[in-house]
Coordinates of C-alpha atoms and ligand atoms in Angstrom, one line a residue:
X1 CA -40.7 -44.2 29.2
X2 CA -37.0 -44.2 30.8
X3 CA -35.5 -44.3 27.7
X4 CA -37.8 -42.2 25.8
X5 CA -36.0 -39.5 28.6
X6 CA -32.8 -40.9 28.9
X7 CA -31.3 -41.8 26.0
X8 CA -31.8 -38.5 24.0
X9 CA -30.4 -36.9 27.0
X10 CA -27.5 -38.3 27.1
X11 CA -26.9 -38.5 23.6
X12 CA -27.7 -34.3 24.0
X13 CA -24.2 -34.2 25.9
X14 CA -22.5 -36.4 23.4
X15 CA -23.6 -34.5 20.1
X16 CA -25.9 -31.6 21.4
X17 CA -26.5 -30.7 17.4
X18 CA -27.9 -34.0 16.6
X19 CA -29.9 -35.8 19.2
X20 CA -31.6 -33.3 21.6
X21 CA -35.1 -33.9 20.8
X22 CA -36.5 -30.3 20.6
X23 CA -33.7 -29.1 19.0
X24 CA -32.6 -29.0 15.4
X25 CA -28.7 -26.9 15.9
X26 CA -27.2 -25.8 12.7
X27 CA -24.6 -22.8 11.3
X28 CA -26.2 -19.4 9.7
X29 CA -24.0 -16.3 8.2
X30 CA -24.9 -13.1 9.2
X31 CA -23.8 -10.3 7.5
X32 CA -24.2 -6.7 8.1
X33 CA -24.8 -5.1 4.7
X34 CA -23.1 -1.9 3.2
X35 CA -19.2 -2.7 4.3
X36 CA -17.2 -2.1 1.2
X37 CA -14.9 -5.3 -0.1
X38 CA -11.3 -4.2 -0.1
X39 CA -8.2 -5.7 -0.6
X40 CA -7.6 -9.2 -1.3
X41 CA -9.3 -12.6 -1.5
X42 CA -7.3 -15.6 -2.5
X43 CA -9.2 -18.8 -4.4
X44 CA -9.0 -22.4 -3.0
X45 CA -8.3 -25.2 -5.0
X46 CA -11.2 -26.7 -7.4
X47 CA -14.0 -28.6 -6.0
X48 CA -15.3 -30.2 -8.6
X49 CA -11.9 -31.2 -10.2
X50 CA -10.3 -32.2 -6.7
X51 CA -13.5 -34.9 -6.6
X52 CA -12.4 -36.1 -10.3
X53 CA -8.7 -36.3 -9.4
X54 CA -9.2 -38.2 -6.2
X55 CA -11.3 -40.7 -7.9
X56 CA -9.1 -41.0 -10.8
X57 CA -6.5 -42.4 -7.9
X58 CA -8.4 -45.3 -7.0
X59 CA -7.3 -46.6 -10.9
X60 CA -3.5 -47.3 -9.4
X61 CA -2.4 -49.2 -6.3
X62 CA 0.6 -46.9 -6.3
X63 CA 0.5 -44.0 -3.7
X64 CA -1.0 -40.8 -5.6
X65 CA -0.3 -37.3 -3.7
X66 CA -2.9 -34.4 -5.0
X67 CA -2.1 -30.8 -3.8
X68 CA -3.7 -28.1 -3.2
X69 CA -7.3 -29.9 -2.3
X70 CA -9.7 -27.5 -0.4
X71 CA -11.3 -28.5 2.7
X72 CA -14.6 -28.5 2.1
X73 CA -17.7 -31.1 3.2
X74 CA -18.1 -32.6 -0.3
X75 CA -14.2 -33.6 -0.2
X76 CA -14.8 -35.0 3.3
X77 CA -17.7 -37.1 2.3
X78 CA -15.8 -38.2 -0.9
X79 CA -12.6 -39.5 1.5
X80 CA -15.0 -41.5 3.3
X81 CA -16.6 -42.7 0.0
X82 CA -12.8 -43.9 -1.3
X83 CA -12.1 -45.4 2.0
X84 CA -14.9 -47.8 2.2
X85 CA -13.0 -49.8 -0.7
X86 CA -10.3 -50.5 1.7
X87 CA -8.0 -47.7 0.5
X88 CA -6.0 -45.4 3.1
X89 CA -6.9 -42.1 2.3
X90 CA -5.1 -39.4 4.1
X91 CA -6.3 -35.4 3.9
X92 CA -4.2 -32.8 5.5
X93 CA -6.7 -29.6 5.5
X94 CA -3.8 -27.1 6.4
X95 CA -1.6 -28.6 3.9
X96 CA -4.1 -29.1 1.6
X97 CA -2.6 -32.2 0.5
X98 CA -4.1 -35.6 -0.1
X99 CA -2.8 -39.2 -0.3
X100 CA -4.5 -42.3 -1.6
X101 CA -3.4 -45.8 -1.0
X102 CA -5.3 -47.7 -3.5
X103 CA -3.1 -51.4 -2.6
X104 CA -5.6 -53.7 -3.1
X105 CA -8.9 -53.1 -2.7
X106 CA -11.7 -55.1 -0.3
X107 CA -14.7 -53.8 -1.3
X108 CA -16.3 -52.3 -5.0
X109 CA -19.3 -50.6 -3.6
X110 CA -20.7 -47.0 -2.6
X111 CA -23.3 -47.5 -0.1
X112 CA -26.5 -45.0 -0.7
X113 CA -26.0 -43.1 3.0
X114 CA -22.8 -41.8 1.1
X115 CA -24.2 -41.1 -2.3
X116 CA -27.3 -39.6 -1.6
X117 CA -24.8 -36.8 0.5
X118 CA -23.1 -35.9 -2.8
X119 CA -23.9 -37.3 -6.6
X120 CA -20.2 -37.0 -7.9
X121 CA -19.9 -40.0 -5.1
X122 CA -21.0 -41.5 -8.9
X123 CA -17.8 -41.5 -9.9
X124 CA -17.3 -44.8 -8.6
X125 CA -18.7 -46.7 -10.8
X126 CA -16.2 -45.7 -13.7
X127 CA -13.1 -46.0 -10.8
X128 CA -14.3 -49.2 -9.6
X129 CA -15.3 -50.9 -12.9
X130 CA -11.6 -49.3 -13.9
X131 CA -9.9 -50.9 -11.6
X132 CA -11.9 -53.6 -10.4
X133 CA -13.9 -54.7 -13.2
X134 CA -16.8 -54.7 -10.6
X135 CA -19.1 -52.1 -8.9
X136 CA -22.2 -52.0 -7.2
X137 CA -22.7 -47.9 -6.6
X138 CA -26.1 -46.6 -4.9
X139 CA -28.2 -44.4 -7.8
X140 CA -27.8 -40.9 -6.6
X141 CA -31.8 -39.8 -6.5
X142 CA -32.9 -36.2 -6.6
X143 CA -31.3 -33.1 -6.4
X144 CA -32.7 -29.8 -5.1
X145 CA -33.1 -27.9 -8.2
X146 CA -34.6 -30.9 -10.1
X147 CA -33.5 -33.9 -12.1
X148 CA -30.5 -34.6 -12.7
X149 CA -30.4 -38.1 -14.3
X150 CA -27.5 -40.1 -14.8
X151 CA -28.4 -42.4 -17.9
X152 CA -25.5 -41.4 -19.9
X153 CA -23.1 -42.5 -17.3
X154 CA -25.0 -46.1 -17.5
X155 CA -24.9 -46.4 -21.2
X156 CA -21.2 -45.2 -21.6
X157 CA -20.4 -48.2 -18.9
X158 CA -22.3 -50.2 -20.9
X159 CA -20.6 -48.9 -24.5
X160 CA -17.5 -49.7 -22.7
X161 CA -18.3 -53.4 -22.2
X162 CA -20.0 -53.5 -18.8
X163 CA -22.7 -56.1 -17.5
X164 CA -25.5 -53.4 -16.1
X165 CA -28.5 -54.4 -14.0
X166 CA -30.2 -52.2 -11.2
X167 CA -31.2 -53.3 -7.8
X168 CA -33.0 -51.6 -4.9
X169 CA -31.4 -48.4 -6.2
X170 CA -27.9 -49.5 -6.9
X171 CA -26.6 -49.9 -9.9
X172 CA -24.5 -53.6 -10.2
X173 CA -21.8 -53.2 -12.7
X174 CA -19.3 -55.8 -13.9
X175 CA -17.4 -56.9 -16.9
X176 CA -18.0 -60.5 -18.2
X177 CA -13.8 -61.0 -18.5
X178 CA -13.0 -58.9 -15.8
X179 CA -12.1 -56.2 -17.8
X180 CA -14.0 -53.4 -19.7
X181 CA -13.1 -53.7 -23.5
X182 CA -13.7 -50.4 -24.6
X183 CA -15.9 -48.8 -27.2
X184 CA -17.5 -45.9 -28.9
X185 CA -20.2 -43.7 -27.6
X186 CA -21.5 -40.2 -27.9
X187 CA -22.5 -37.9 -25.1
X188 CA -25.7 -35.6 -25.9
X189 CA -26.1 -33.6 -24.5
X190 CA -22.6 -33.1 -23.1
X191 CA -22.0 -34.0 -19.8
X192 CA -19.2 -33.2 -17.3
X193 CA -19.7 -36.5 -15.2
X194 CA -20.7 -38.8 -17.5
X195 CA -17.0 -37.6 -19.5
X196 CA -15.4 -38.2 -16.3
X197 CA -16.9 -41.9 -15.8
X198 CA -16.1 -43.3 -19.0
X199 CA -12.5 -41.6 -19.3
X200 CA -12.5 -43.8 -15.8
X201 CA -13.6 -46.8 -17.2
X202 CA -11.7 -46.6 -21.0
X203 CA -8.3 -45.9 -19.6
X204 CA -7.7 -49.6 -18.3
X205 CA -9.7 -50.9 -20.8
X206 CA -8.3 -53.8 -23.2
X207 CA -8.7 -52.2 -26.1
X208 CA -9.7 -48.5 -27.4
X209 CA -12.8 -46.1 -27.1
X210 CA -13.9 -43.2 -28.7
X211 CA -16.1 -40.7 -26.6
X212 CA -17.9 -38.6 -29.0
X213 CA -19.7 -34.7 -27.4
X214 CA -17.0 -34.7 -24.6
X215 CA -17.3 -32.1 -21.9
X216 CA -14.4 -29.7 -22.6
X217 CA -14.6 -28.2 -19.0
X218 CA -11.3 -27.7 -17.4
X219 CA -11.9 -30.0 -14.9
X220 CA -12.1 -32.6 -17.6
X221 CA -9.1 -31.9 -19.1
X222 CA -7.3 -31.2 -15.5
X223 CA -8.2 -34.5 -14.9
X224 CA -7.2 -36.2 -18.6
X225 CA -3.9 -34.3 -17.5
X226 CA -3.9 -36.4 -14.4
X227 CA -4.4 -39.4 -16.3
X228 CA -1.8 -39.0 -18.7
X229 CA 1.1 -38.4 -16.1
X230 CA -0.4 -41.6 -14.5
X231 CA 0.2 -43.3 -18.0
X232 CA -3.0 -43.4 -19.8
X233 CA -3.3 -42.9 -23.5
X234 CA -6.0 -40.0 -24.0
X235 CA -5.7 -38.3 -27.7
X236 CA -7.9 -34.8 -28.2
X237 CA -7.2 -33.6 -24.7
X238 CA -9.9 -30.4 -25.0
X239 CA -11.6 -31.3 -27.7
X240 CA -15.3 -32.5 -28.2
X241 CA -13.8 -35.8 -29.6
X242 CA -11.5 -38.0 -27.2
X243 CA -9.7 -41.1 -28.5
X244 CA -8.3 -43.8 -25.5
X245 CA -5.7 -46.4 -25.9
X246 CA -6.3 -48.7 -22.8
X247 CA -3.5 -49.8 -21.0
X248 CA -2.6 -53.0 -18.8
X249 CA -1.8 -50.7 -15.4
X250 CA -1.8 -47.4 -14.3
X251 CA 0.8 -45.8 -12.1
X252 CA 0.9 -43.4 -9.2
X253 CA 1.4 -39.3 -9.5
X254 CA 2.1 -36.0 -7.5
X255 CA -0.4 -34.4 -8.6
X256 CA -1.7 -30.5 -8.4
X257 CA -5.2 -29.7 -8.0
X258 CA -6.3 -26.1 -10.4
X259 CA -7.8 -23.5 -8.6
X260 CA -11.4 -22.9 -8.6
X261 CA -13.1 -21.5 -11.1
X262 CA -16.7 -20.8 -9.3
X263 CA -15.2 -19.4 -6.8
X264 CA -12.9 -17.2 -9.0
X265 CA -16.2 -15.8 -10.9
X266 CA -17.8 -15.5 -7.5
X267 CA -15.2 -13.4 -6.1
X268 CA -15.2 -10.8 -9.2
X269 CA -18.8 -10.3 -8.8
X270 CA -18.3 -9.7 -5.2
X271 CA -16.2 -7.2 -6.2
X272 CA -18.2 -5.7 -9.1
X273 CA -21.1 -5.5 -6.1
X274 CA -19.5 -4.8 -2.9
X275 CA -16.2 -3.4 -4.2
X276 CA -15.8 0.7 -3.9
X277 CA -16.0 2.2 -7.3
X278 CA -13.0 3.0 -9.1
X279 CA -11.2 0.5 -6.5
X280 CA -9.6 -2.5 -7.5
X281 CA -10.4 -5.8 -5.6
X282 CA -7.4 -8.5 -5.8
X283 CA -8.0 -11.9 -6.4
X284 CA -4.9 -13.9 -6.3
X285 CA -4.5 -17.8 -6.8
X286 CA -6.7 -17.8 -9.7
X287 CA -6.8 -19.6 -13.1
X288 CA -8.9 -17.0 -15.3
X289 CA -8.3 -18.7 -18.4
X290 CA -10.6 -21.6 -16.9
X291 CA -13.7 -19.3 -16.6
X292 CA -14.1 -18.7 -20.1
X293 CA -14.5 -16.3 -22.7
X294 CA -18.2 -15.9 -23.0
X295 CA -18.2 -15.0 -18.7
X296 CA -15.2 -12.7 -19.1
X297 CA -16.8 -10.6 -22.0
X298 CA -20.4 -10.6 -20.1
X299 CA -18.2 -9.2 -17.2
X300 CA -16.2 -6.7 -18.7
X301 CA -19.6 -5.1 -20.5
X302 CA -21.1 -4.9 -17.1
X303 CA -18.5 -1.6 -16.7
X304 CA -15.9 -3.6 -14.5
X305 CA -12.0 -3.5 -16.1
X306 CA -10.4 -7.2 -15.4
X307 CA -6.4 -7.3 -15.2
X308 CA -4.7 -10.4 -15.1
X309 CA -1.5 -10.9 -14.0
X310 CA -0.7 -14.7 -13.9
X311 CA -2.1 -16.2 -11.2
X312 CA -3.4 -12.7 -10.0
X313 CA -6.6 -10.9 -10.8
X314 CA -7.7 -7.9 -10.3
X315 CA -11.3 -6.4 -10.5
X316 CA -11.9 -2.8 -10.9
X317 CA -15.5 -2.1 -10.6
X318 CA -17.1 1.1 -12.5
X319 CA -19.8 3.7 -10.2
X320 CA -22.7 2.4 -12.0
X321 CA -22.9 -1.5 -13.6
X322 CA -24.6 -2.0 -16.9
X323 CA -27.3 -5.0 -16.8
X324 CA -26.2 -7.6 -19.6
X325 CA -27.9 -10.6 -20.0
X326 CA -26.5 -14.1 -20.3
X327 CA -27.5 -17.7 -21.2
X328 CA -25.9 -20.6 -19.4
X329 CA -24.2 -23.4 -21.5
X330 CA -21.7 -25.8 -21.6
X331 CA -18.0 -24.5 -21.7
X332 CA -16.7 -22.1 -22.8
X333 CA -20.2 -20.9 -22.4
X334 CA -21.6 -19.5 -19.3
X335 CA -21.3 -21.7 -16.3
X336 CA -24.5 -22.9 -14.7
X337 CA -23.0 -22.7 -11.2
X338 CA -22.9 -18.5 -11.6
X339 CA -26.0 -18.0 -12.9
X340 CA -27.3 -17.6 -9.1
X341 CA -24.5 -15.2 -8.4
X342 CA -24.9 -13.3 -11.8
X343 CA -28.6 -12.4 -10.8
X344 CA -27.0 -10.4 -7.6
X345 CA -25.4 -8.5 -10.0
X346 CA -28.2 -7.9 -12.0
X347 CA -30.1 -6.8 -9.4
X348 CA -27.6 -3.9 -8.4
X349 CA -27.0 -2.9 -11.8
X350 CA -28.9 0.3 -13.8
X351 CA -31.5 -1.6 -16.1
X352 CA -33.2 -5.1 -16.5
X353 CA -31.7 -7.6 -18.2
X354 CA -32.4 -11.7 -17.8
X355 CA -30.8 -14.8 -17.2
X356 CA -31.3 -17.7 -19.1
X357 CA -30.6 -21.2 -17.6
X358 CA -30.0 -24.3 -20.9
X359 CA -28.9 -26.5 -18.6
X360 CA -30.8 -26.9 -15.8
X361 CA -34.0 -25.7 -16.4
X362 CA -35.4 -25.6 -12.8
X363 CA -32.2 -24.0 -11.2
X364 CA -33.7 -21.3 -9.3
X365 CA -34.4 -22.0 -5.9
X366 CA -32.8 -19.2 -4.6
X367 CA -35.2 -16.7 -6.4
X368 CA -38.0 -16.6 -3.9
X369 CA -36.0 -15.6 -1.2
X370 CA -34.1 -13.2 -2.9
X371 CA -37.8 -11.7 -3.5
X372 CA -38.2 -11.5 0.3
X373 CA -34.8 -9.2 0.6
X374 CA -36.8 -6.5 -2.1
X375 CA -35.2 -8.4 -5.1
X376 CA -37.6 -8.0 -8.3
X377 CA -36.7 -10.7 -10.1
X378 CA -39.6 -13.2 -11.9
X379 CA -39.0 -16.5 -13.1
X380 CA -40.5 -17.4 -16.4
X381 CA -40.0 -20.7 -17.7
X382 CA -36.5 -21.2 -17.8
X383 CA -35.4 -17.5 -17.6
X384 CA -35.1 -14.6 -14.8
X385 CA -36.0 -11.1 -15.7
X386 CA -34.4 -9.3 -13.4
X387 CA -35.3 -5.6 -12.3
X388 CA -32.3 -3.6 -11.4
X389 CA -31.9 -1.5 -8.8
X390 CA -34.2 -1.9 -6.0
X391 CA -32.8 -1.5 -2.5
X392 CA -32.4 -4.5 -1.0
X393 CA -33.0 -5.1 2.8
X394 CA -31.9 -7.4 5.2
X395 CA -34.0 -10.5 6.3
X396 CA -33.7 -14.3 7.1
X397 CA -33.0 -16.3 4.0
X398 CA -32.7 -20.3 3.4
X399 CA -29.9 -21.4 1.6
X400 CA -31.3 -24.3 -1.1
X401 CA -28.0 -25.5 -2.6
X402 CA -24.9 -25.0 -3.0
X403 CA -24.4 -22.3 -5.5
X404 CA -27.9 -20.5 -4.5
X405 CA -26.7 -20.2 -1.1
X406 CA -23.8 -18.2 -2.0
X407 CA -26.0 -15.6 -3.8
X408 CA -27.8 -15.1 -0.5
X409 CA -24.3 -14.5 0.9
X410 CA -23.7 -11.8 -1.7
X411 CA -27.4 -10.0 -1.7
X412 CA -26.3 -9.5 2.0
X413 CA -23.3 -7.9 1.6
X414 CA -25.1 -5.2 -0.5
X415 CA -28.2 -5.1 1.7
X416 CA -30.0 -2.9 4.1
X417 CA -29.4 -3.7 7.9
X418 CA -29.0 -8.0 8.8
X419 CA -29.2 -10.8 7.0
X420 CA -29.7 -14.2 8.2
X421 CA -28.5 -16.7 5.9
X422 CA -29.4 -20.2 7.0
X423 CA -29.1 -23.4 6.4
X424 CA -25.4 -22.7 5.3
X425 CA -24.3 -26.4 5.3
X426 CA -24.8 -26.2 1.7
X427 CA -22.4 -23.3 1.4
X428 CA -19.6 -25.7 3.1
X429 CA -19.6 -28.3 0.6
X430 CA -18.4 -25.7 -1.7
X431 CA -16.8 -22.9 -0.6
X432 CA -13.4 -22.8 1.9
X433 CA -13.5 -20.7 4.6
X434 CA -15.7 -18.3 3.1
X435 CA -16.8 -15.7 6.1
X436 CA -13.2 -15.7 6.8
X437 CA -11.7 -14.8 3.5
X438 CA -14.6 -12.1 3.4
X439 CA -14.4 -10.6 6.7
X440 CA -10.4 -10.1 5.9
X441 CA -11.4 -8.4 2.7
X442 CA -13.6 -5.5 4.9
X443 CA -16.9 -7.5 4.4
X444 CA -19.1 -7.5 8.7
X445 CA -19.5 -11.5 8.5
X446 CA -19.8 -13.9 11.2
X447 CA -21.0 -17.6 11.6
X448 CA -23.3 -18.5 14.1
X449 CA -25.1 -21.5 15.7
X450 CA -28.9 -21.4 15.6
X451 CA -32.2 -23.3 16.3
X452 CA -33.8 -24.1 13.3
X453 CA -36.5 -25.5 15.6
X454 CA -36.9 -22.7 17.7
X455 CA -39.9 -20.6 18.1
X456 CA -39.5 -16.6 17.4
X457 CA -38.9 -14.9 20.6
Ligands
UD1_501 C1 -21.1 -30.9 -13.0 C2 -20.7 -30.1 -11.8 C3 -21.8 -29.1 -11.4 C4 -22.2 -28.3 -12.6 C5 -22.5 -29.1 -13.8 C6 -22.7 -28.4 -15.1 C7 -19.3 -31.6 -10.5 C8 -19.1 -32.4 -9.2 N1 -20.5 -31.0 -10.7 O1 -22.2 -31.6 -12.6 O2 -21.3 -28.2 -10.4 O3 -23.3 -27.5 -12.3 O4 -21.4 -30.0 -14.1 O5 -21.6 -27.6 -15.4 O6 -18.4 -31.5 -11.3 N2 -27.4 -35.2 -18.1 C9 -28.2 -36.2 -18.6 N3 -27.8 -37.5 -18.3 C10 -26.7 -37.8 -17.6 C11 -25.9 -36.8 -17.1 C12 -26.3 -35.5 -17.3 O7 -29.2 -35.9 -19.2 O8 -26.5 -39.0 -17.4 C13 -27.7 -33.8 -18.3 C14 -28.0 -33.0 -17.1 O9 -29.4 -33.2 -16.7 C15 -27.7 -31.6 -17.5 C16 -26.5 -31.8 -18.4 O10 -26.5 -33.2 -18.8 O11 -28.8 -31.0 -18.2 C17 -25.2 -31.4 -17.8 O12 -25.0 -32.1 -16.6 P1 -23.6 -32.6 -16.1 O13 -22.5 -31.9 -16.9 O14 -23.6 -34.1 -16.1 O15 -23.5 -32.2 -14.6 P2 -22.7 -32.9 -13.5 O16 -21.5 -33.6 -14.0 O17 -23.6 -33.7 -12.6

């Protein structure tokens, strides 16, 4: 009974969020809607390319320095992935630098407490079975908007000359002569993360692979970039088709991260929503090219003029947006992760139009709550039909994932009155310092603790 008292108690004063028993503390947004977005909003560094990059430096036991590497949950979780192989991993947020120490390493596994917080933690097995020639990597289980298997990273391992067996959920990886040979093998459908693990494995391989249905993404090729100035042999660098020489060592690299191309396309529908009409919206640190054409074209027909210059974008959003609907698919198709965010737009525009998701076909979590703020959007199999131009209205939403999340964020910012976004954890794992960047650009933003526990008052 004393301890049953005591010991969350104390604990209470150690980690208040965490252990008081009746308590369950987390971070919500809440924005005030109807504050025009002016000025300027500068983009972070890629996510998903910064995970690729860092374990792409596990392959060397030279130093490797990547810039420009946002500081975000999912690369927090991923330093603490690399470090449990015995490498010295060093992140400066405010710099936004990263170093890896990959000397020699002491251990070839990624434990399941670690995986199960992030799937690209998967990467492992190709930068372990790279390096090592041995892995044992936790299977990465479910993911909130349905499966998301990882097969095709298992056979491509195995194409590549890898022993495979699976135990209690991890997958136990090694090649018989200590080295992957290499080998042929075709992705279908395309995948971004099964490309990245086998370019992991092939480039130390002892002899050469062919990876036919590539992912053509620019964080693959990014990453093959990386590669290459680390001295591996990669032939049909953007292509569907990529040929690998494998070499006897690879060495280490200063490396710079691209900027993010999510939170690019998020940014310009911010603007198209949120921005005053006729007013442009700056978005500077971007890489448009990396968006691709078929997201560009769906934006410009939506009435919003897009100048680049360089690094810089700006967004010029018309008085009234046309509805125009889109299909995800692979690049330079329409990226999965704005489908979420496209459906804001949607839903201010003048018309109906729908949204049609080919990659992941349960991917919209985030519909039911945006139903709750007046949204009329129904899911029908794998598509949205979205009404436009409902007024929206302030309420208390859930964020489900990452990407959803941020189209709560955005529905707000056009809404009647308050809205509550919780369970925003999801948000940071993806996107740097958002509320700040917003609230600078004229956006009424603020983070806040909350009870998720609590009773209403
Ligand atoms: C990456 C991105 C994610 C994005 C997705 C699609 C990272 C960290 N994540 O995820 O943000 O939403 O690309 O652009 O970069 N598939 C299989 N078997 C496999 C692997 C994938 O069938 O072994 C299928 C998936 O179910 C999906 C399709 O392939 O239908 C594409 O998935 P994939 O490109 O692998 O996504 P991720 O790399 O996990």
């Amino acid at each position: 009974m004393t301890l049953q008292i005591r010991i969350p108690y104390l604990a209470a004063r150690i980690h208040p969020r965490t252990y008081y028993p009746h308590r369950h503390v987390m971070d919500k947004l809440v924005i005030r809607g109807g504050h025009p977005l002016q000025g300027t909003l500068p983009v972070s560094g890629s996510k998903n390319t910064a995970l690729a990059l860092m374990s792409a430096a596990l392959l060397t036991p030279e130093p490797v320095l990547l810039r420009h590497i946002p500081d975000l949950k999912d690369i927090r979780t991923f330093c603490r992935v690399m470090e449990r192989t015995g490498a010295d991993v060093t992140f400066d947020p405010v710099a936004h630098t990263l170093r890896v120490d990959a000397g020699p390493l002491s251990r070839t596994e990624a434990p399941y407490e670690l995986v199960k917080r992030m799937r690209a933690s998967f990467y492992m097995l190709g930068a372990l079975l790279g390096r090592s020639g041995e892995a044992r990597v936790s299977l990465p289980g479910g993911c909130a908007w349905g499966p998301r298997p990882v097969d095709l990273h298992i056979q491509g391992m195995k194409a590549l000359g890898a022993d495979i067996s699976l135990e209690k959920g991890y997958v136990v990886a090694h090649a018989p002569k200590g080295r992957l040979t290499g080998g042929d093998f075709t992705l279908s459908p395309s995948s971004v993360g099964a490309t990245i693990n086998f370019l992991l494995g092939a480039v130390t391989a002892s002899g050469r692979s062919r990876l036919h249905g590539a992912a053509t993404e620019p964080d693959v090729v990014e990453f093959c970039h990386m590669l290459t100035a680390m001295g591996a042999r990669i032939d049909g660098l953007g292509s569907r088709t990529l040929l690998i020489t494998g070499v006897d060592a690879l060495g280490g690299v200063s490396f710079d991260n691209c900027p993010d191309r999510i939170e690019l396309g998020t940014f310009m529908i911010a603007a198209a929503i949120a921005g005053l009409p006729e007013q442009p919206v700056t978005l500077t640190h971007a890489r448009p090219e990396h968006l691709g054409r078929v997201f560009m074209q769906a934006f410009e027909q939506t009435g919003c003029k897009v100048r680049v210059d360089g690094s810089t974008v700006e967004v010029v959003p018309p008085r009234v947006l046309t509805p125009v609907s889109i299909a995800t698919n692979v690049y330079p198709g329409f990226p999965t992760d704005l489908q979420a965010q496209w459906t804001i737009l949607l839903a201010c525009a003048d018309g109906n139009a729908k949204v049609l998701e080919t990659i992941y076909h349960d991917r919209f979590k985030h519909i039911p709550e945006l139903r709750r703020m007046g949204i009329n959007a129904v899911v029908v199999g794998n598509e949205v039909v979205v009404e436009g131009g409902n007024p929206m209205e302030g309420t208390a939403v859930m964020s489900t994932d990452l990407r959803a999340s941020v189209s709560l964020v955005l529905a707000g910012m056009v809404a009647r009155g308050e809205t509550h976004v919780l369970r925003i954890y999801h948000l940071d794992r993806g996107y740097e310092r958002l509320e700040q960047k917003l609230s600078a650009a004229g956006i009424d933003v603020r983070r806040e603790p909350y009870d998720e526990w609590a009773d209403p008052a």
